[in-house]
Coordinates of C-alpha atoms and ligand atoms in Angstrom, one line a residue:
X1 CA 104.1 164.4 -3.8
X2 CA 106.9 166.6 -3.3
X3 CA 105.6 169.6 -1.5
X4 CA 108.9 171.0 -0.5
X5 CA 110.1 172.1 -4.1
X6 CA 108.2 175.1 -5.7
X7 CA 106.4 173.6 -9.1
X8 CA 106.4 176.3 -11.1
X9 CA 108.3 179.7 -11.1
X10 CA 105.5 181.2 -9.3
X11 CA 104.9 178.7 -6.2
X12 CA 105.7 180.0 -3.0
X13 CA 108.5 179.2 -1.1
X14 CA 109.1 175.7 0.9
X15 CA 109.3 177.6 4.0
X16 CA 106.0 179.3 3.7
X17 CA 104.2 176.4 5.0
X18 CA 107.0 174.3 6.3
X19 CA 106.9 172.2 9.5
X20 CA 110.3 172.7 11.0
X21 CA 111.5 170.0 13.9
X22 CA 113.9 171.6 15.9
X23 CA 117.4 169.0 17.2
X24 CA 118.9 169.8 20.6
X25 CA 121.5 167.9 19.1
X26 CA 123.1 167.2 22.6
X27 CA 119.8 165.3 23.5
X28 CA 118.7 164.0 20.3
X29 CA 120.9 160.7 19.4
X30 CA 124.4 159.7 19.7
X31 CA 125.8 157.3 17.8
X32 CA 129.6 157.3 19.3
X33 CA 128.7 156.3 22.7
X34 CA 130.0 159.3 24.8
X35 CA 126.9 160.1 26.3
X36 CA 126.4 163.5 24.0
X37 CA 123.7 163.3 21.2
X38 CA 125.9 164.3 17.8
X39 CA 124.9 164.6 14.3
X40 CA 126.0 160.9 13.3
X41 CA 122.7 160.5 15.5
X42 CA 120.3 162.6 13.7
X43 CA 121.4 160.8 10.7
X44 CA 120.3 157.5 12.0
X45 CA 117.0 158.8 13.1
X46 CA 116.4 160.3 9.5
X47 CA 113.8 157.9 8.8
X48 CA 112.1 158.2 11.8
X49 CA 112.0 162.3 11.1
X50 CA 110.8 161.4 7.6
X51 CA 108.2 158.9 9.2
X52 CA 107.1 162.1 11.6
X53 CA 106.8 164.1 8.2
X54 CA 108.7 167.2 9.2
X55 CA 110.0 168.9 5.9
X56 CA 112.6 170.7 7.6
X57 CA 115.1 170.2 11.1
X58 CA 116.3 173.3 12.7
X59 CA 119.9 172.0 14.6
X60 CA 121.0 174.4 17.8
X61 CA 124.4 175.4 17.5
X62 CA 127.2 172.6 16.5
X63 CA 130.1 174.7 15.7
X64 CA 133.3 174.1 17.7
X65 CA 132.7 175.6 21.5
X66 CA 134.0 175.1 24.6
X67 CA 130.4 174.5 25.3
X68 CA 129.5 176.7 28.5
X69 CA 126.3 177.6 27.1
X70 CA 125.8 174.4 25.3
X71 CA 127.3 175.3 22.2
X72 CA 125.7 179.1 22.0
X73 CA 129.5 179.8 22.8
X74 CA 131.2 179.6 19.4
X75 CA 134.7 179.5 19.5
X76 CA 135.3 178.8 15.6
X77 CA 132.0 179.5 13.6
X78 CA 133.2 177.5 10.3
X79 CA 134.1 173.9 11.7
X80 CA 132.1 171.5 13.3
X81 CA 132.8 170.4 17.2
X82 CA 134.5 167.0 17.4
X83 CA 131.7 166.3 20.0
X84 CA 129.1 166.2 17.4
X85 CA 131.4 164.2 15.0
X86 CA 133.3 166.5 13.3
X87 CA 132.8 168.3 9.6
X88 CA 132.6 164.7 7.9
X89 CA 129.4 164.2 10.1
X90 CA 127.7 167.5 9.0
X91 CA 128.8 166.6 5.3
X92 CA 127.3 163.1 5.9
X93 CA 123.7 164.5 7.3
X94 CA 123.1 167.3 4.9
X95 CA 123.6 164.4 2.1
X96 CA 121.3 161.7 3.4
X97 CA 118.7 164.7 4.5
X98 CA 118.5 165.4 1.4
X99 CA 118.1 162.5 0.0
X100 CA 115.3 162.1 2.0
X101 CA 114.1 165.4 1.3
X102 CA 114.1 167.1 4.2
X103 CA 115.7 170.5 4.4
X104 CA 118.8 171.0 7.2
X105 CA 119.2 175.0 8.8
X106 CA 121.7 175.6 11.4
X107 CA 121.9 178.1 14.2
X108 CA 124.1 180.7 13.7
X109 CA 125.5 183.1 16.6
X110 CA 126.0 186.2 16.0
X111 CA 125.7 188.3 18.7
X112 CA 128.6 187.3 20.2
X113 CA 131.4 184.5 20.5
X114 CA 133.1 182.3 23.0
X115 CA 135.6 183.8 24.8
X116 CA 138.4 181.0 23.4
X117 CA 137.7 182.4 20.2
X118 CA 140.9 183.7 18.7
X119 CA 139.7 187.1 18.0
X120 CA 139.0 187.2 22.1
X121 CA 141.9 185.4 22.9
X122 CA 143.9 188.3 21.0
X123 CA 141.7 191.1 22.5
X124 CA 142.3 189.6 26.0
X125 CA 146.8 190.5 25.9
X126 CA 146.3 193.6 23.1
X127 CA 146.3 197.2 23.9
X128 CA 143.3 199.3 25.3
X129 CA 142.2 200.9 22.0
X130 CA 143.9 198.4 19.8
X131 CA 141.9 196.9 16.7
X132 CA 141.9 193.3 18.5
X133 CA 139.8 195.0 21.2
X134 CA 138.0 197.1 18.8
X135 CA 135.9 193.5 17.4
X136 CA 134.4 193.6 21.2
X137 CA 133.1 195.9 23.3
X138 CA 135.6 196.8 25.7
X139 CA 135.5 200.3 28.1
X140 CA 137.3 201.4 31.2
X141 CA 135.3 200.8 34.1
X142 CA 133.5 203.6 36.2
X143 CA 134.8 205.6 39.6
X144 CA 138.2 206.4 40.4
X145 CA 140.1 203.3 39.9
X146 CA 137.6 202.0 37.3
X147 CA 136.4 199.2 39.8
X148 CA 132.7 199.6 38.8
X149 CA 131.0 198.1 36.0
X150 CA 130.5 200.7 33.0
X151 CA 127.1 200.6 33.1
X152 CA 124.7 199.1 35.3
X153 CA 123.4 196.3 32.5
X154 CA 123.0 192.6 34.2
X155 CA 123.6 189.2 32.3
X156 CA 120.9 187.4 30.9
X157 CA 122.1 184.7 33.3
X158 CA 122.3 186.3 36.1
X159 CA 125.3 188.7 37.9
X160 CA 126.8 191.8 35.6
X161 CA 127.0 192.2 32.0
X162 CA 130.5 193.3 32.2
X163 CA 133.7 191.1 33.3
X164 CA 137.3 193.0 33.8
X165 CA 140.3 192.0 32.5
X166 CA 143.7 191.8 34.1
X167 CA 146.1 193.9 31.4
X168 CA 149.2 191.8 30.0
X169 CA 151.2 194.0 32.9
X170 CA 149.1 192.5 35.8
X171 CA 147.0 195.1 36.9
X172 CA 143.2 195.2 36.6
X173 CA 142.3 196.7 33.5
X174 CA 139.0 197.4 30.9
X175 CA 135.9 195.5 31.2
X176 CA 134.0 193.7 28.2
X177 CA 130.6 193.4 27.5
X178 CA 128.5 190.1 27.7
X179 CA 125.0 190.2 27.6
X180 CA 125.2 186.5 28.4
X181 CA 127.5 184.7 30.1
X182 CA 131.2 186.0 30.9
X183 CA 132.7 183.1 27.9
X184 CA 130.0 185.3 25.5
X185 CA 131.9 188.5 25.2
X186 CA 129.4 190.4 22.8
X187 CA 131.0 191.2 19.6
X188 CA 130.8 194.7 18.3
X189 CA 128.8 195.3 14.9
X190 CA 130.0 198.6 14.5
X191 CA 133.1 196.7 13.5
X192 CA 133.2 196.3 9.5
X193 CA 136.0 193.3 10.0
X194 CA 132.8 191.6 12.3
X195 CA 130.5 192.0 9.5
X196 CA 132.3 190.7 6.8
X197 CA 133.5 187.2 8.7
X198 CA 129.7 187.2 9.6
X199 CA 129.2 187.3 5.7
X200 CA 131.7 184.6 5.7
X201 CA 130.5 182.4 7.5
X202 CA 126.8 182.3 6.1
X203 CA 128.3 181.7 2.7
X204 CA 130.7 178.7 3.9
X205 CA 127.7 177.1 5.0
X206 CA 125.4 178.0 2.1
X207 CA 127.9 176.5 -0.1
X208 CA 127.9 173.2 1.4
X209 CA 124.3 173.2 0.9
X210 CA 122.7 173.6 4.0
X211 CA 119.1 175.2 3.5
X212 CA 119.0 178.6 6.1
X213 CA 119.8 179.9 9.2
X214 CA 118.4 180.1 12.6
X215 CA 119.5 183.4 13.6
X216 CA 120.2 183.4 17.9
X217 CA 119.5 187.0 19.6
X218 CA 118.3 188.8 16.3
X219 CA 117.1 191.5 18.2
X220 CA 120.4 192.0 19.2
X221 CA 123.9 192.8 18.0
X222 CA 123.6 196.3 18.0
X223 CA 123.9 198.4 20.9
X224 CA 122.6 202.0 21.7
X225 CA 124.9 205.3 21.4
X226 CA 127.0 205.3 25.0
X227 CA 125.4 202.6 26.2
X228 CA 123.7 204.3 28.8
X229 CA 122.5 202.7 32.0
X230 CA 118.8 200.2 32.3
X231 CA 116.1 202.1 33.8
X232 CA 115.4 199.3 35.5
X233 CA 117.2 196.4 36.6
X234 CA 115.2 193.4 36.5
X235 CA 116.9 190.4 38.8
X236 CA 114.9 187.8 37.0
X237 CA 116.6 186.2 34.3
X238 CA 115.6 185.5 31.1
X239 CA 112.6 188.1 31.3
X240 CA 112.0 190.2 28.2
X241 CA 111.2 193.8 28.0
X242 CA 110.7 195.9 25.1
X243 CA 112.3 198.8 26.7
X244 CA 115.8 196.7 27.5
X245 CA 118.6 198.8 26.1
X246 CA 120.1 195.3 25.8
X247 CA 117.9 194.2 22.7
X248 CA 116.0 195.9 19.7
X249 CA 118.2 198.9 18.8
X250 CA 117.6 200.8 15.3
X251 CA 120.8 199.8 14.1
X252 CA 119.9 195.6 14.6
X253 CA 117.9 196.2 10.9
X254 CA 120.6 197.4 9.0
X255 CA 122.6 193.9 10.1
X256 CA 119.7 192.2 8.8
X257 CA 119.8 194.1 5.4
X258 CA 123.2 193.2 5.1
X259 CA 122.8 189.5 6.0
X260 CA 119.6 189.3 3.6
X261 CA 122.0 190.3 0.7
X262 CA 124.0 187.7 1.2
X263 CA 120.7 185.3 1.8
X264 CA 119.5 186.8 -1.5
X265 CA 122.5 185.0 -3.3
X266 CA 121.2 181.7 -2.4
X267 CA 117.4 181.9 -3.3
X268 CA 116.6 178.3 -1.7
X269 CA 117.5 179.5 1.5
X270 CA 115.9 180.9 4.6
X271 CA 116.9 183.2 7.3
X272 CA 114.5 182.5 10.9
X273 CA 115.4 184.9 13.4
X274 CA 114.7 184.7 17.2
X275 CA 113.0 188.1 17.8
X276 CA 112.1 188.2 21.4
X277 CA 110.0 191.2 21.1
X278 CA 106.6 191.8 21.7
X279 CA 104.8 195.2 20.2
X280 CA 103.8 194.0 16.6
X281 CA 104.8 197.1 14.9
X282 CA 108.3 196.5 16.1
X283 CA 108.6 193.1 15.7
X284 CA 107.0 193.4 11.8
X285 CA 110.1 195.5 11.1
X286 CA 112.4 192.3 11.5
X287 CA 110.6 190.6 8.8
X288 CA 110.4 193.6 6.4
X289 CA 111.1 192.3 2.5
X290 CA 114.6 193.2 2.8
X291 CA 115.4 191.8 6.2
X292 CA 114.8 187.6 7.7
X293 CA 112.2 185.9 6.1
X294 CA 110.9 184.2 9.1
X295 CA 111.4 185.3 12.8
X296 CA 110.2 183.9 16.1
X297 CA 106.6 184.7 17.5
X298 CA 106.7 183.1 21.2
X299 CA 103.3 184.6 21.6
X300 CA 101.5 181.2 21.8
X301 CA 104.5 179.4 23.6
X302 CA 104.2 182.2 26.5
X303 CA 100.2 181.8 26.2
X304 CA 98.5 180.0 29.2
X305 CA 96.0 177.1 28.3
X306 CA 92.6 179.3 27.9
X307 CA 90.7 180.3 24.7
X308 CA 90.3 183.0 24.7
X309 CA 94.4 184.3 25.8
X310 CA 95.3 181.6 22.6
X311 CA 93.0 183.8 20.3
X312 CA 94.6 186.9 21.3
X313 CA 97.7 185.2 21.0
X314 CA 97.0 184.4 17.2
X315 CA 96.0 187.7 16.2
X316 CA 98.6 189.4 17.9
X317 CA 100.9 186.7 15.7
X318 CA 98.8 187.5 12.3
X319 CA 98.7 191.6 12.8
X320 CA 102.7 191.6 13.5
X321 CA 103.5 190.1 10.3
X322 CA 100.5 191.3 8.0
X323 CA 101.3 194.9 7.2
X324 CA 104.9 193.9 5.7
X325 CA 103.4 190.5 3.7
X326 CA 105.4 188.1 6.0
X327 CA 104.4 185.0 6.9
X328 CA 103.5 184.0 10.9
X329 CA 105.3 181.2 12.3
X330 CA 103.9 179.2 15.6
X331 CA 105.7 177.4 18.4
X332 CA 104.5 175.7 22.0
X333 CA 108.2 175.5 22.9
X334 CA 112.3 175.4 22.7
X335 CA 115.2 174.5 24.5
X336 CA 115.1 177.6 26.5
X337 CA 111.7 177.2 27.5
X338 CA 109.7 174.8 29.9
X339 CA 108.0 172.1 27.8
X340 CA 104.3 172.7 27.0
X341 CA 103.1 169.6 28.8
X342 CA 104.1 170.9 32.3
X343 CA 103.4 174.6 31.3
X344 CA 99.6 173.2 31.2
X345 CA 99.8 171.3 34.2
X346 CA 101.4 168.1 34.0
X347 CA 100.1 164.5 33.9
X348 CA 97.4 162.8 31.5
X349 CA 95.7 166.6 31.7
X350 CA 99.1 168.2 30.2
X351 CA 99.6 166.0 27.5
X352 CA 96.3 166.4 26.0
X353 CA 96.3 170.1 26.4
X354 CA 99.5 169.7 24.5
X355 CA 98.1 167.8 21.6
X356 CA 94.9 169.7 21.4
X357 CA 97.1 173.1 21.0
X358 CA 99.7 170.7 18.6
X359 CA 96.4 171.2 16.3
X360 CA 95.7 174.4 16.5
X361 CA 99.3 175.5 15.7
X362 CA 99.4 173.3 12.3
X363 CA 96.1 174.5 11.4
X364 CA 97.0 178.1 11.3
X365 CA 98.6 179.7 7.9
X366 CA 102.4 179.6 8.0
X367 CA 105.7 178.0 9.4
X368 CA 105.2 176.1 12.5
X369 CA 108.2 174.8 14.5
X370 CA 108.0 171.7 16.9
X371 CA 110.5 171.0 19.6
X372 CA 112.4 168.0 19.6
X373 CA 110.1 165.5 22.4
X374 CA 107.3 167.1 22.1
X375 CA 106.2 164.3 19.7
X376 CA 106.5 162.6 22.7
X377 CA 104.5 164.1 24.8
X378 CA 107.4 164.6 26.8
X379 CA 107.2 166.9 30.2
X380 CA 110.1 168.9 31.5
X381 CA 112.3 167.2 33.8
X382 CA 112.0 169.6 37.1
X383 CA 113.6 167.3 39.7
X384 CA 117.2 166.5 37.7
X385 CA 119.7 166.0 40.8
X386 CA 121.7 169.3 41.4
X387 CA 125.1 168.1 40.5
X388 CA 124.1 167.6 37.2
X389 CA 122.6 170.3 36.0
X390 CA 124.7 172.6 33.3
X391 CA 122.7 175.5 32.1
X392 CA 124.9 179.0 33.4
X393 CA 121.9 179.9 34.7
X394 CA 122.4 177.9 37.5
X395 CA 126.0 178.8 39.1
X396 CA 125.4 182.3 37.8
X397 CA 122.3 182.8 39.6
X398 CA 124.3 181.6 43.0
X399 CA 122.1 178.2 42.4
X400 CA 118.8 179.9 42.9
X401 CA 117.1 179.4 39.5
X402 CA 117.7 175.8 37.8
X403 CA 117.9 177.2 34.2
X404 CA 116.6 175.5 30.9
X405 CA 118.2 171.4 31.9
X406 CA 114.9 170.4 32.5
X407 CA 113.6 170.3 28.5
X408 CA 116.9 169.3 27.2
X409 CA 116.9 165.8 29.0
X410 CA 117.8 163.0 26.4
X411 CA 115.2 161.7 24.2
X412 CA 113.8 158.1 24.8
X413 CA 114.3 155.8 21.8
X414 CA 113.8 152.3 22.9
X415 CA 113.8 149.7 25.7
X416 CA 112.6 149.5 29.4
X417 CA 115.2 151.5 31.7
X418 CA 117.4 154.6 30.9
X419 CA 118.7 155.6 28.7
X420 CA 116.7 154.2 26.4
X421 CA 118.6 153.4 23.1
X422 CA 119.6 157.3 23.0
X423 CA 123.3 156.2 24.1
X424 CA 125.4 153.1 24.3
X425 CA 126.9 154.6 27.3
X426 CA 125.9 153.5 30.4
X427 CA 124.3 156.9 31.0
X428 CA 123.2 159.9 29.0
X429 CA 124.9 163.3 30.0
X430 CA 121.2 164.3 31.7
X431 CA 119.6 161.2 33.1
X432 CA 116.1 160.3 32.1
X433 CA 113.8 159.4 34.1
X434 CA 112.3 155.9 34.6
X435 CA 108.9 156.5 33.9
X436 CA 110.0 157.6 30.0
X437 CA 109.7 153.9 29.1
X438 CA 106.1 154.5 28.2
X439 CA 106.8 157.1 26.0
X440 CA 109.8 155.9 24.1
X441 CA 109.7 156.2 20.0
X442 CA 109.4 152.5 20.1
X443 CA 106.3 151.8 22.4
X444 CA 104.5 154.9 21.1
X445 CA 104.9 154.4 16.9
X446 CA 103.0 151.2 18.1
X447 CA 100.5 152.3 19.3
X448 CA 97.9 154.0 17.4
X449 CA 96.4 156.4 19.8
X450 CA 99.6 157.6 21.1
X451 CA 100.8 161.4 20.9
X452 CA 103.6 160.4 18.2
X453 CA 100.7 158.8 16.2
X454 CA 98.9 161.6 16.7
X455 CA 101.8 164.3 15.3
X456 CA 102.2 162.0 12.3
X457 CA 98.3 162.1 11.1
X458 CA 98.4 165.9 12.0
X459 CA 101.3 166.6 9.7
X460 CA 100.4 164.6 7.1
X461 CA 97.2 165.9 6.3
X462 CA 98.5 169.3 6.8
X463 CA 100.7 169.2 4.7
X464 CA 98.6 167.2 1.6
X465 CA 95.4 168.3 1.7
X466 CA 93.4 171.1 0.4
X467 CA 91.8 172.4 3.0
X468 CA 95.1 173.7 4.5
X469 CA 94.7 176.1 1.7
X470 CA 95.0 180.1 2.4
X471 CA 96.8 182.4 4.0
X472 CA 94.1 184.2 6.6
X473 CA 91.6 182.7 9.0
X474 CA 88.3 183.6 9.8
X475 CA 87.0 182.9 13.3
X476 CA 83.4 181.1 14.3
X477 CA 81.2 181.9 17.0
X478 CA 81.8 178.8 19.9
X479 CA 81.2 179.0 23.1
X480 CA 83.3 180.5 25.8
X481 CA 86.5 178.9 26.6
X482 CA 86.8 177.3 22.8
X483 CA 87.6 178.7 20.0
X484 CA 87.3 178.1 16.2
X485 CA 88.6 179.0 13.5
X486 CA 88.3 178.1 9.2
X487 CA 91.3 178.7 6.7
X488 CA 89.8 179.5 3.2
X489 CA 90.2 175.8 2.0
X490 CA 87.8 175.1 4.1
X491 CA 89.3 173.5 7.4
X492 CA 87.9 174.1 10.6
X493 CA 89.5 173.5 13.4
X494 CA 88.1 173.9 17.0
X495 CA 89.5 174.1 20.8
X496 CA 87.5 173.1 23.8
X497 CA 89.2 174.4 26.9
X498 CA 86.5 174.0 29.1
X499 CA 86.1 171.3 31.8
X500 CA 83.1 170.2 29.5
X501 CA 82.5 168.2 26.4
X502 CA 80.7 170.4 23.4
X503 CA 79.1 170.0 20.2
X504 CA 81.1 170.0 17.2
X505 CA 80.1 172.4 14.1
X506 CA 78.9 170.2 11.1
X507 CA 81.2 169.0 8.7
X508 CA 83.5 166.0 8.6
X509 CA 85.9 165.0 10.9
X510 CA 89.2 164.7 9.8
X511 CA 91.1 164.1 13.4
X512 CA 90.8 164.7 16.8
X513 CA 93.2 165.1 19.6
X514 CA 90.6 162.4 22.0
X515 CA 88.3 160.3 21.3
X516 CA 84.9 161.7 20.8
X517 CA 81.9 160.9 23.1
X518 CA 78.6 160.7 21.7
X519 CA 79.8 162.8 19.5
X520 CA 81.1 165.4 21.5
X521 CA 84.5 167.0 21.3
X522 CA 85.8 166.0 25.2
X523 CA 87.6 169.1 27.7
X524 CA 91.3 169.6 26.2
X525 CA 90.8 168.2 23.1
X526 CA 91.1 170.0 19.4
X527 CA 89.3 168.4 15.8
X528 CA 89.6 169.7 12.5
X529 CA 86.3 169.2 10.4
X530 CA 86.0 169.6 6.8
Ligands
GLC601 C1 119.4 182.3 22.6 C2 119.4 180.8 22.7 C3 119.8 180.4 24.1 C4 121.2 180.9 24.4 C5 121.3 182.4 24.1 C6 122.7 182.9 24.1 O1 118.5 182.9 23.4 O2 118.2 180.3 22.3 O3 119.8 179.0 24.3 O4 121.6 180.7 25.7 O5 120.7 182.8 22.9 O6 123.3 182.6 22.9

């Protein structure tokens, strides 16, 4: 059955239900032997994402960058980097996906570019005031000389938002805007010329068939009136705050009208935005009908391993979304956040957790997006030597934080010692470690009790079987530290996150994240009854 294609006029839309597998193409596959995963790669591992049963890949940024933030720096938003294989390659995977029927959205950066973009080249030598400046947000710096910072708004990674330029006459001269690192110079949306290569760009892709977007900082873009100083400064990166002048200004929603417009021309597609924003009300307004179609809840992915915080969680994800008829979305995890496995505490305990919550997030209505590994049951990678570690986060934070390296190590494919099929270079651009070789693609498939195996029989059913049926939940009674919940089809899925092993509701039992005991659903473990 193909569950991807509406059958009738009146069916809902494939990403309305859609498992979406998200590619860290760096650490996926690479099939030229530099090291680098590339999309040449992820087209040799098509069948084993079809296997999986994902209907949909999600593939972090691949247009040409100098790469300082791993690609999030985009230096030409309509070509492909030759690192990833070039526009041939891109061609190449969005045929053979579809082939295969599985759907291909690309990340899209808007916010801002890389600073060897030739717009920022250009703004870099122009005049104070000229037009090229005028696509960025340049200003004269404070005090006499203009030696400060215009406002007092830090990097994401760490240090000032604001780097000053040396004019084409030598001396010091404006400062621009980066809310991210100094080669992301923010670009400025007030700017019609920004909007409409924006425009341009979503069409060039949409025209060579790729399915949707995966909008990066869609809370952000535009900036308040004067862009007046933070209350307060918060040192630790990568924290969000509703109340950051930074993110989640009015004029973000009339960008999203204008991009849903051009969205609107190309009714197959989908627009997912990363909303990093918490109150529901304000959130909800992201995903208005005029505006993305899918954003970002990271409630569950920021939820600790207890009951009754994963409820809330869910509620919080339904209510944000409900008043505007949008549909949720779930994820345990990205590239910019520590892997789920470790987030519950590591080891044999971790992993389960992880599976058990794997369940819960693909039996809840809606879009649900899995990180690349996590399959696996891979953990994050906290002790990767220091002299190879790449995220910004860790020279801009003057090597105090390590950044997001540790859940973007390579992927292990095959084999006993690193780097396990992922490369035919002697090593992968972030070592593996050893111990992966029990959890490679080709020891786990194998094995039927494995976490891979696991994923598979999850999706599968999820995605054919009645049950799944409904849009709302309704939760049971269970006792404290589970939770249980039935979709209107009629499946039931339950959590125990208690140290003990409980009683299951009656019904039939479809899966189970561990083995039942007597009958009992063991600590950490989800099942889905029917
Ligand atoms: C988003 C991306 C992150 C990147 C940042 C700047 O948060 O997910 O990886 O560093 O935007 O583009």
């Amino acid at each position: 059955m193909d569950r991807t294609e509406p059958a009738d006029g009146d069916a809902q839309p494939w990403w309305r239900s859609a498992v979406f597998y998200q590619v860290y193409p760096r650490s996926f596959a690479d099939s030229d032997g530099d090291g680098v995963g590339d999309l040449g790669g992820i087209r040799e591992k098509l069948g084993y994402l079809e296997l999986l049963g994902v209907d949909a890949l999600w593939i972090c940024p691949v247009m040409r960058s100098p790469m300082a933030d791993g690609g999030y720096d985009v230096a030409d938003p309509r070509d492909i980097d030759p690192l990833f294989g070039g526009m041939a390659a891109m061609d190449a995977l969005i045929a053979e996906a579809h082939e295969r029927r599985i759907k291909i959205t690309m990340d899209l950066v808007p916010n801002h570019t890389s600073d060897q973009h030739p717009w920022f080249v250009a703004a870099r030598t122009a005049a104070p005031g000229s037009g090229e400046r005028a696509r960025y947000i340049f200003r004269d710096g404070r005090g006499p000389d203009g030696s400060e910072p215009p406002n007092n708004w830090p990097s994401i990674f760490g240090g000032p938002a604001w780097t000053r330029v040396t004019e084409p006459d030598g001396t010091p001269g404006q400062w621009y805007l980066h809310i991210f690192a100094p080669e992301q110079p923010d670009l400025n949306w007030e700017n019609p010329e920004v909007v409409a290569d924006f425009e341009q760009t979503l069409r060039f892709w949409l025209d060579r068939g790729i399915d949707g977007f995966r909008i990066d900082v869609a809370h952000g873009m535009a900036k308040p009136p004067g862009l007046p100083d933070m209350a307060n400064v918060s040192t630790k990166m990568l924290v969000h705050d509703d109340d950051d002048p930074r993110f989640n200004n009015p004029g973000v929603h009339e960008i999203h009208r204008r991009f849903r417009k051009v969205l609107d021309e190309y009714p197959h597609a989908v627009s997912i935005g990363e909303v990093w924003v918490d109150d529901n009300v304000r959130f909800g307004e992201y995903v208005r009908p005029d505006e993305l179609h899918l954003a970002f809840n990271f409630r569950l992915a920021e939820t600790a391993f207890n009951a009754e915080s994963v409820r809330t969680a869910i509620d919080h994800s339904l209510a944000a979304v409900a008043p505007v008829g949008a549909t949720p979305t779930w994820t345990l995890s990205n590239h910019d956040i520590e892997r789920e496995v470790t987030r519950y505490g590591g080891g044999v305990d971790g992993v389960e957790r992880a599976k058990a919550m794997m369940m819960v997030e693909l039996a809840l209505p809606g879009s649900v997006f899995l990180y690349n590994g996590s399959e696996l049951g891979l953990p994050n990678v906290d002790d990767l030597p220091e002299d190879v570690l790449q995220d910004p986060v860790w020279e801009r934070s003057g090597h105090t934080e390590r950044g997001r390296d540790g859940c973007r190590v390579p992927l292990p494919w095959e084999g006993d010692t690193p780097p396990f099929g992922f490369t035919a270079a002697a090593q992968s651009w972030l070592p593996e470690p050893a111990e992966w070789a029990r959890l490679t693609v080709e020891a786990q498939l194998e094995e039927l009790g494995s976490t891979v195996s696991l994923y598979r029989m999850a999706i599968e059913m999820r995605g054919t079987r009645p049950e799944f049926a409904g849009e709302r939940i309704e939760w049971y009674g269970s006792p404290k530290g589970c939770l249980a919940f039935r979709r209107p089809g009629g499946l039931v899925c339950v959590l125990n996150a208690t140290a003990a092993p409980i009683p299951l509701p009656p019904g039939e039992l479809l899966l189970a994240s561990a083995t039942l005991k007597n009958g009992q659903l063991p600590p950490d473990a989800a099942a889905w009854l029917v």
